[in-house]
Amino acid sequence: MTNTFEVKNPATGDILETITRDTPAQIAQKLQAGQEAFQSWKKTNAHHRANLLFKWSHLIQDHKEAIAEIMTKENGKPLAESLGEVDYATSYIDWYAEEAKRIYGRTIPTHADGKRLLVTKHPVGLVAAITPWNFPAAMMTRKAAPALAAGCTFIVKPAEETPLTTIRLAELAHEAGIPTDVMQCVNGRGRIVGEIFTDSPLVRKITFTGSTPVGKALIKQSADTVKSVTMELGGHAPVIVAEDADIDLAVAQTIVSKFRNAGQTCVCANRILVHESISDVFAAKLTEKTKELIVGNGLDDNVQVGPVINEDSYTKIVKQIDDALNKGASLLTGGTYDVNHEKGAFFVHPTVLANVSNEMEIMHEETFGPVAPLTTFTNLDEAIQIANDTPYGLAAYFFTDSYKVGNYLSENLDYGIIGWNDGATSAAHAPFGGMKESGLGREGGTEGLEPYLETKYISIGNFLE
Ligand code: NAP
């Protein structure tokens, strides 16, 4: 097996850099170093760790333009989105720098005289992270920041499509004063690195963002050493547009949710369910706005939709579109492609499909591409049944100005994240994560720190007051 891999620009096929994979022996050495560094890092005080995290965040902001350019080149997303992702990534560092100072224990009123009962919080140990290509900065900081804040040491393996952003962020962490063995980066194939991480008793926690099948494999592999796991996996987000919805708002927010990052986000609108009484108007407006989107190289001015990440993604998207059209869907716009197989550049034009029905693949499989399938419903219970008819449970959206309808949908949708008249819900201070096969645990918010902490209960007898 070749020990190097090429990082390519998905918009042009140009080789950006050749990266050397770490060998298993080198990865084992890094795990050992991370475990040894944990012995001193866990003893640092919370304010010291917070200050280092703030320095890291400020350094990233100082290099914001350069980092965003790297991200656009390796991932393909428009430059404006990359700049936005840098802000989003540092918002996690800032939030957890503050949260580091709020890792409280507690005392429990005792059941017997002369006792004192204490609860204290401790870092879990060395944390190993595996991250995907679709948010190369934010998926790293959303894991690294709470881990470091808690007093854990951290090692990350980025996706081979987009390691450059992560490598740069790790360099800046070291420049900020975070010790090199406290924050480490490894490069290698996911399956091989994943096995080394999960087999090692030195790693006490695995945190993963990526596909559901890989997440399931990592959970199984983590069982032998009983590691703590946080899993942010796939999604298949429904959008429900109720009869009384503000249609222009619903269209605008659906566009944001569907076409950001060329539809390659786990919280992307994937199934758009519109009340039958407004479906024609909604479809016409969504189509009109979709046609306005500018497709191209994310470094070019005004581009709003970049390429999809690779040929496998492209093939899956085209297969879903073909399957829907063969089974009776109508193409309202898109369904066209700019492809350079030789160079490896694959653009899918934003596509809207109407008359989509339940037997089509697109209603059951995550698309991860810029395709908006429209279907209709007649009453809310039918919409809820369709929305919940999936093993996924990450994000769901709905549009209504009725508080009764909104509350009913919020209560009955089996999803970890709900957007009510809102297509862009994520924030560092809010919990992010899914139900069912979309994952385990939450990242962000106060919930996002807890998985990096162990709870210790100390019962003191013969306590003198
Ligand atoms: P993926 O194939 O699961 O890859 C994600 C990461 O896992 C990459 O670093 C990859 O490494 C690594 N990997 C691959 N096979 C592995 C294995 N057997 N053991 C350990 N690691 C392995 O997912 P993807 O297709 O790149 O990313 C898209 C998926 O991520 C979608 O399903 C999406 O919904 C999900 N996602 C979820 C969230 C969330 O927060 N819930 C956020 C973003 C994306 P290499 O590819 O470098 O070998």
XYZ file of C-alpha atoms and ligand atoms in Angstrom:
513
model
C 0.000 0.000 0.000
C 1.333 3.386 -0.961
C 2.164 5.450 2.051
C 1.239 8.773 0.520
C -1.993 10.248 -0.777
C -2.830 13.254 -2.909
C -5.154 16.003 -1.787
C -7.036 17.324 -4.814
C -9.113 20.390 -5.536
C -12.559 18.933 -6.366
C -13.357 21.974 -8.546
C -10.370 21.550 -10.870
C -8.806 18.180 -10.149
C -5.478 19.913 -9.432
C -3.222 18.233 -6.885
C -2.849 20.554 -3.892
C -0.436 18.518 -1.822
C 0.882 15.014 -1.262
C 0.604 13.833 2.330
C 2.478 10.973 3.957
C 0.356 8.555 5.924
C 1.466 7.700 9.437
C 2.514 4.066 9.797
C 0.832 1.941 12.491
C 4.033 2.206 14.563
C 4.001 6.006 14.297
C 0.323 6.133 15.303
C 1.050 3.879 18.296
C 3.881 6.221 19.275
C 1.553 9.223 19.071
C -1.020 7.468 21.244
C 1.693 6.768 23.800
C 2.781 10.428 23.705
C -0.835 11.569 24.103
C -1.304 9.295 27.093
C 1.916 10.543 28.726
C 1.004 14.183 28.077
C -2.361 13.560 29.720
C -0.620 13.028 33.081
C 0.486 16.670 33.198
C -2.256 18.325 31.075
C -5.019 17.016 33.344
C -3.369 18.858 36.257
C -3.369 22.267 34.540
C -5.945 24.664 35.897
C -9.083 25.513 33.984
C -8.173 29.200 33.525
C -4.830 28.238 31.992
C -6.545 25.893 29.537
C -9.165 28.551 28.762
C -6.462 31.116 28.005
C -4.686 28.740 25.639
C -7.957 27.982 23.880
C -8.662 31.704 23.452
C -5.159 32.216 22.033
C -5.788 29.395 19.587
C -9.108 30.904 18.525
C -7.542 34.355 18.041
C -4.704 32.910 15.957
C -7.191 31.110 13.729
C -9.079 34.383 13.283
C -5.792 36.154 12.443
C -5.322 33.597 9.624
C -8.966 33.422 8.666
C -8.629 34.286 4.958
C -5.765 31.859 4.373
C -7.543 29.015 6.189
C -10.763 29.666 4.266
C -8.845 29.509 0.999
C -7.296 26.156 1.934
C -10.768 24.889 2.842
C -12.335 25.993 -0.422
C -9.494 24.451 -2.387
C -9.671 21.044 -0.711
C -13.424 20.828 -0.102
C -14.874 22.894 -2.963
C -17.307 24.978 -0.904
C -17.696 28.661 -1.881
C -15.218 30.995 -0.189
C -17.979 32.837 1.693
C -19.041 29.524 3.244
C -15.442 28.704 4.181
C -15.071 32.107 5.870
C -18.317 31.398 7.707
C -17.021 27.981 8.743
C -13.876 29.515 10.252
C -16.116 31.701 12.446
C -18.274 28.715 13.299
C -15.158 26.675 14.167
C -13.751 29.345 16.500
C -17.153 29.824 18.140
C -16.747 26.293 19.573
C -13.277 27.095 20.880
C -14.519 30.318 22.512
C -17.559 28.623 24.038
C -15.554 25.752 25.548
C -12.790 28.079 26.740
C -15.501 29.641 28.910
C -17.078 26.318 29.819
C -13.709 25.044 31.084
C -14.230 27.388 34.063
C -17.645 25.915 34.827
C -16.785 22.243 35.300
C -18.491 22.036 38.661
C -18.846 19.123 41.056
C -21.379 19.056 43.889
C -21.974 17.980 47.453
C -24.900 15.728 48.279
C -26.838 16.128 51.557
C -25.877 13.110 53.614
C -28.097 10.278 54.914
C -25.940 9.677 58.031
C -24.228 11.849 60.643
C -20.489 12.348 60.216
C -20.468 11.847 56.483
C -19.741 14.162 53.596
C -20.639 13.128 50.069
C -18.786 14.755 47.181
C -19.071 14.505 43.415
C -16.081 15.614 41.356
C -15.473 15.791 37.608
C -12.347 14.509 35.842
C -11.167 14.382 32.225
C -11.746 10.974 30.598
C -8.180 10.743 29.224
C -6.780 10.556 25.721
C -9.507 11.306 23.148
C -9.261 10.087 19.543
C -11.335 11.881 16.907
C -12.153 10.920 13.323
C -13.617 13.724 11.217
C -15.311 14.003 7.793
C -14.496 16.157 4.765
C -17.639 18.284 4.677
C -16.712 20.648 7.561
C -12.942 20.226 7.927
C -12.539 23.034 10.483
C -15.711 22.946 12.550
C -15.897 19.167 12.976
C -12.362 19.265 14.374
C -12.865 22.174 16.798
C -16.276 20.923 17.952
C -14.408 17.887 19.329
C -11.015 19.339 20.214
C -12.289 22.348 22.176
C -14.410 20.479 24.764
C -11.751 17.748 25.041
C -8.962 20.221 25.802
C -11.214 22.331 28.041
C -12.021 19.241 30.117
C -8.312 18.429 30.526
C -8.158 15.578 27.988
C -5.415 15.157 25.422
C -6.535 14.924 21.805
C -5.547 13.162 18.603
C -7.435 13.666 15.337
C -7.552 11.859 12.013
C -9.065 14.061 9.308
C -10.668 12.683 6.134
C -8.140 12.050 3.368
C -10.057 14.407 1.054
C -9.519 17.403 3.378
C -6.585 17.045 5.786
C -4.979 20.436 5.043
C -7.365 22.601 7.064
C -7.029 20.305 10.084
C -3.241 20.197 9.839
C -3.172 24.018 9.760
C -5.486 24.284 12.773
C -3.277 21.875 14.741
C -0.180 23.932 13.843
C -1.905 27.062 15.115
C -2.866 25.270 18.334
C 0.827 24.572 18.927
C 1.702 28.167 18.062
C -0.847 29.255 20.679
C 1.035 27.235 23.305
C -1.011 24.037 23.422
C 1.682 21.337 23.815
C 2.360 19.236 20.722
C 1.522 15.963 22.475
C -1.709 17.410 23.860
C -3.033 18.145 20.357
C -1.879 15.686 17.678
C -2.898 14.921 14.137
C -2.475 11.624 12.261
C -2.998 10.885 8.605
C -4.020 7.517 7.264
C -6.878 5.479 5.914
C -9.935 5.609 8.124
C -10.342 1.868 8.506
C -6.737 1.313 9.565
C -6.464 4.307 11.892
C -9.904 3.525 13.304
C -8.797 0.011 14.247
C -5.618 1.279 15.904
C -7.580 3.890 17.861
C -10.274 1.481 18.996
C -7.872 -1.395 19.813
C -5.677 0.791 22.007
C -6.408 0.753 25.750
C -4.678 4.171 25.907
C -7.591 5.816 24.068
C -10.441 6.352 26.504
C -12.871 8.047 24.157
C -13.711 7.915 20.460
C -15.524 10.855 18.924
C -16.599 10.458 15.325
C -18.489 12.419 12.691
C -19.256 10.607 9.483
C -21.459 7.974 7.959
C -23.735 5.672 9.946
C -22.093 2.388 8.773
C -18.641 3.575 9.897
C -20.118 4.837 13.180
C -21.663 1.428 13.850
C -18.335 -0.286 13.155
C -16.521 2.060 15.558
C -19.102 1.425 18.298
C -18.576 -2.338 17.924
C -14.790 -1.975 17.849
C -14.891 0.191 20.997
C -16.711 -2.477 22.999
C -13.668 -4.585 23.886
C -12.007 -1.745 25.759
C -15.344 -0.195 26.872
C -14.557 3.252 25.479
C -16.872 6.186 25.754
C -18.203 7.060 22.274
C -19.790 10.149 20.746
C -21.241 9.542 17.291
C -22.498 12.223 14.905
C -23.757 10.174 11.980
C -25.962 10.481 8.911
C -29.269 12.261 8.537
C -32.251 12.405 6.190
C -33.900 15.654 7.222
C -37.555 16.241 6.428
C -38.906 19.754 5.796
C -42.625 20.105 6.475
C -44.315 23.147 4.957
C -47.680 23.519 6.670
C -50.816 24.971 5.084
C -50.447 28.297 6.923
C -46.668 28.666 6.326
C -45.067 31.890 5.170
C -44.153 30.455 1.760
C -41.436 32.978 0.902
C -39.715 32.332 4.236
C -40.059 28.562 3.778
C -38.541 28.778 0.290
C -35.642 30.994 1.406
C -34.799 28.801 4.396
C -35.147 25.586 2.391
C -32.656 26.975 -0.140
C -30.203 27.702 2.708
C -30.641 24.277 4.237
C -30.629 22.345 0.959
C -27.899 23.938 -1.123
C -25.289 25.006 1.443
C -22.052 23.084 0.837
C -23.651 21.718 -2.381
C -26.110 19.769 -0.252
C -23.343 17.908 1.534
C -24.297 18.461 5.146
C -25.744 15.903 7.503
C -28.530 18.341 8.496
C -29.444 19.177 4.880
C -33.096 19.298 3.836
C -33.536 15.915 2.133
C -37.283 15.346 1.845
C -39.544 18.348 1.365
C -43.151 17.674 2.336
C -45.552 20.423 1.313
C -49.238 20.690 2.159
C -51.182 19.834 -1.009
C -53.049 23.160 -0.984
C -49.838 25.182 -1.463
C -47.592 22.687 -3.232
C -47.796 24.278 -6.711
C -46.980 27.770 -5.431
C -44.157 26.462 -3.242
C -42.694 24.382 -6.088
C -42.787 27.331 -8.505
C -41.073 29.685 -6.041
C -38.467 27.127 -4.982
C -37.678 26.384 -8.631
C -37.320 30.069 -9.480
C -34.889 30.662 -6.587
C -32.964 27.455 -7.315
C -32.414 28.532 -10.932
C -30.725 31.711 -9.661
C -27.970 29.788 -7.828
C -24.537 30.209 -9.408
C -22.516 27.006 -9.752
C -18.735 26.956 -10.127
C -15.316 27.019 -8.515
C -15.788 28.213 -4.939
C -12.858 30.622 -5.310
C -14.662 32.580 -8.037
C -16.737 35.609 -7.064
C -20.450 35.074 -6.472
C -20.344 31.273 -6.739
C -22.944 29.762 -4.404
C -22.710 26.056 -5.191
C -19.373 24.285 -5.644
C -18.552 20.770 -6.862
C -19.490 17.589 -5.028
C -16.556 16.005 -3.246
C -15.736 13.065 -5.523
C -16.920 10.616 -8.164
C -18.569 8.257 -5.666
C -20.728 11.104 -4.358
C -21.565 12.219 -7.875
C -22.533 8.686 -8.928
C -24.812 8.266 -5.918
C -26.568 11.587 -6.571
C -27.093 10.879 -10.277
C -28.412 7.409 -9.438
C -30.993 8.911 -7.072
C -32.105 11.473 -9.661
C -32.389 8.798 -12.393
C -34.269 6.465 -10.073
C -36.767 9.220 -9.183
C -37.278 10.219 -12.843
C -37.698 6.578 -13.918
C -40.353 6.105 -11.246
C -42.409 9.139 -12.299
C -40.897 12.232 -10.656
C -40.898 15.464 -12.696
C -37.769 17.532 -13.187
C -38.501 21.209 -12.412
C -34.908 22.395 -12.794
C -31.378 20.972 -12.815
C -30.645 17.341 -13.555
C -27.555 18.487 -15.463
C -23.889 17.949 -14.726
C -20.483 19.458 -15.571
C -18.071 16.609 -15.266
C -14.401 16.099 -15.950
C -13.822 12.417 -15.243
C -10.151 12.636 -16.179
C -9.346 15.400 -13.694
C -11.895 14.267 -11.120
C -14.137 17.359 -10.995
C -17.863 16.743 -10.598
C -20.524 19.472 -10.526
C -24.222 18.689 -10.078
C -26.522 21.595 -10.927
C -29.090 22.399 -8.239
C -32.045 20.175 -8.961
C -35.705 20.272 -7.953
C -37.847 17.154 -8.381
C -41.638 17.180 -7.952
C -44.137 14.300 -7.631
C -41.648 12.334 -5.566
C -43.136 9.252 -3.937
C -42.215 6.905 -1.147
C -40.873 4.057 -3.316
C -38.104 6.272 -4.729
C -34.563 5.834 -3.324
C -34.243 9.547 -2.622
C -36.963 9.280 0.038
C -34.971 6.678 1.969
C -31.272 7.293 1.341
C -29.276 10.326 2.376
C -28.519 12.269 -0.840
C -25.498 14.385 0.135
C -25.958 16.491 -2.963
C -27.873 19.515 -4.313
C -31.184 17.799 -5.040
C -34.512 18.940 -3.552
C -37.260 16.289 -3.797
C -40.831 17.546 -3.284
C -43.791 15.517 -2.149
C -47.180 16.460 -0.685
C -49.273 15.635 2.367
C -52.898 16.172 3.281
C -52.780 16.339 7.096
C -50.158 16.778 9.801
C -50.270 13.191 11.043
C -49.471 11.955 7.559
C -46.530 14.399 7.375
C -45.240 13.220 10.761
C -45.572 9.572 9.720
C -43.562 10.164 6.518
C -41.000 12.306 8.362
C -40.397 9.689 11.067
C -40.338 6.758 8.618
C -36.541 6.490 8.562
C -33.807 5.044 10.762
C -32.324 8.540 10.960
C -33.234 11.205 13.502
C -30.793 14.095 13.191
C -32.506 17.313 12.009
C -36.070 18.140 10.960
C -37.525 21.461 9.834
C -41.026 22.812 9.593
C -42.689 26.039 8.610
C -45.841 27.278 10.291
C -47.004 30.453 12.007
C -49.420 28.515 14.210
C -48.087 27.792 17.680
C -50.424 24.804 17.987
C -49.154 23.247 14.770
C -45.571 24.085 15.739
C -45.874 22.552 19.174
C -47.561 19.439 17.783
C -44.787 18.952 15.237
C -42.022 19.666 17.786
C -43.477 17.069 20.132
C -43.997 14.358 17.546
C -40.962 14.540 15.274
C -38.314 12.028 16.424
C -35.322 14.250 15.771
C -32.506 15.667 17.892
C -32.604 19.064 16.189
C -35.760 20.911 15.167
C -35.833 24.065 13.026
C -39.188 25.889 13.339
C -39.280 28.552 10.621
C -35.491 28.152 10.674
C -33.251 26.360 8.188
C -29.928 27.154 9.902
C -30.089 25.955 13.499
C -26.488 25.161 14.481
C -24.728 27.174 17.196
C -21.806 26.435 19.499
C -23.962 27.047 22.573
C -26.713 24.625 21.506
C -26.685 20.803 21.547
C -26.117 19.162 18.167
C -26.782 15.479 17.571
C -29.245 12.874 16.501
C -31.653 10.204 17.675
C -31.923 6.621 16.384
C -29.166 5.728 13.881
C -28.065 9.352 13.558
C -25.849 9.051 16.563
C -25.072 8.905 20.239
C -24.473 11.906 22.473
C -24.417 15.606 21.686
C -21.771 18.140 20.671
C -22.035 21.824 21.471
C -23.694 23.533 24.399
C -23.282 22.418 27.990
C -24.163 18.905 26.779
C -21.035 18.838 24.608
C -18.604 18.949 27.531
C -20.097 16.160 29.617
C -18.906 13.288 27.355
C -15.278 14.321 28.025
C -15.716 14.057 31.790
C -15.776 11.198 34.257
C -17.826 11.497 37.437
C -16.207 10.480 40.714
C -18.199 10.041 43.934
C -16.298 10.411 47.210
C -17.986 9.355 50.439
C -16.113 10.710 53.474
C -16.832 9.042 56.791
C -15.948 10.304 60.270
C -16.225 13.831 58.924
C -15.596 16.499 61.556
C -17.636 19.700 61.332
P -17.227 8.400 6.178
O -16.901 7.551 5.042
O -17.851 7.779 7.366
O -15.855 9.162 6.543
C -15.739 9.998 7.655
C -14.393 9.781 8.309
O -14.323 8.420 8.734
C -13.199 9.994 7.392
O -12.160 10.546 8.160
C -12.838 8.584 6.966
O -11.477 8.432 6.658
C -13.149 7.813 8.209
N -13.427 6.397 7.972
C -13.836 5.793 6.848
N -13.968 4.462 7.061
C -13.616 4.231 8.349
C -13.551 3.069 9.173
N -13.889 1.865 8.718
N -13.145 3.210 10.455
C -12.813 4.418 10.939
N -12.859 5.556 10.210
C -13.268 5.464 8.932
O -18.221 9.562 5.825
P -18.163 10.542 4.603
O -18.890 9.939 3.478
O -16.807 11.021 4.366
O -18.968 11.772 5.236
C -20.291 11.950 5.002
C -21.145 11.321 6.102
O -20.908 11.970 7.337
C -22.604 11.487 5.828
O -23.299 10.304 6.090
C -23.039 12.571 6.803
O -24.367 12.581 7.147
C -22.140 12.333 7.935
N -21.947 13.565 8.695
C -22.552 13.649 9.914
C -22.440 14.800 10.660
C -23.085 14.893 12.002
O -22.697 15.742 12.775
N -24.043 14.058 12.336
C -21.689 15.869 10.179
C -21.071 15.754 8.940
C -21.217 14.568 8.205
P -10.870 8.427 5.176
O -11.998 8.707 4.251
O -9.876 9.486 5.222
O -10.242 7.099 4.992
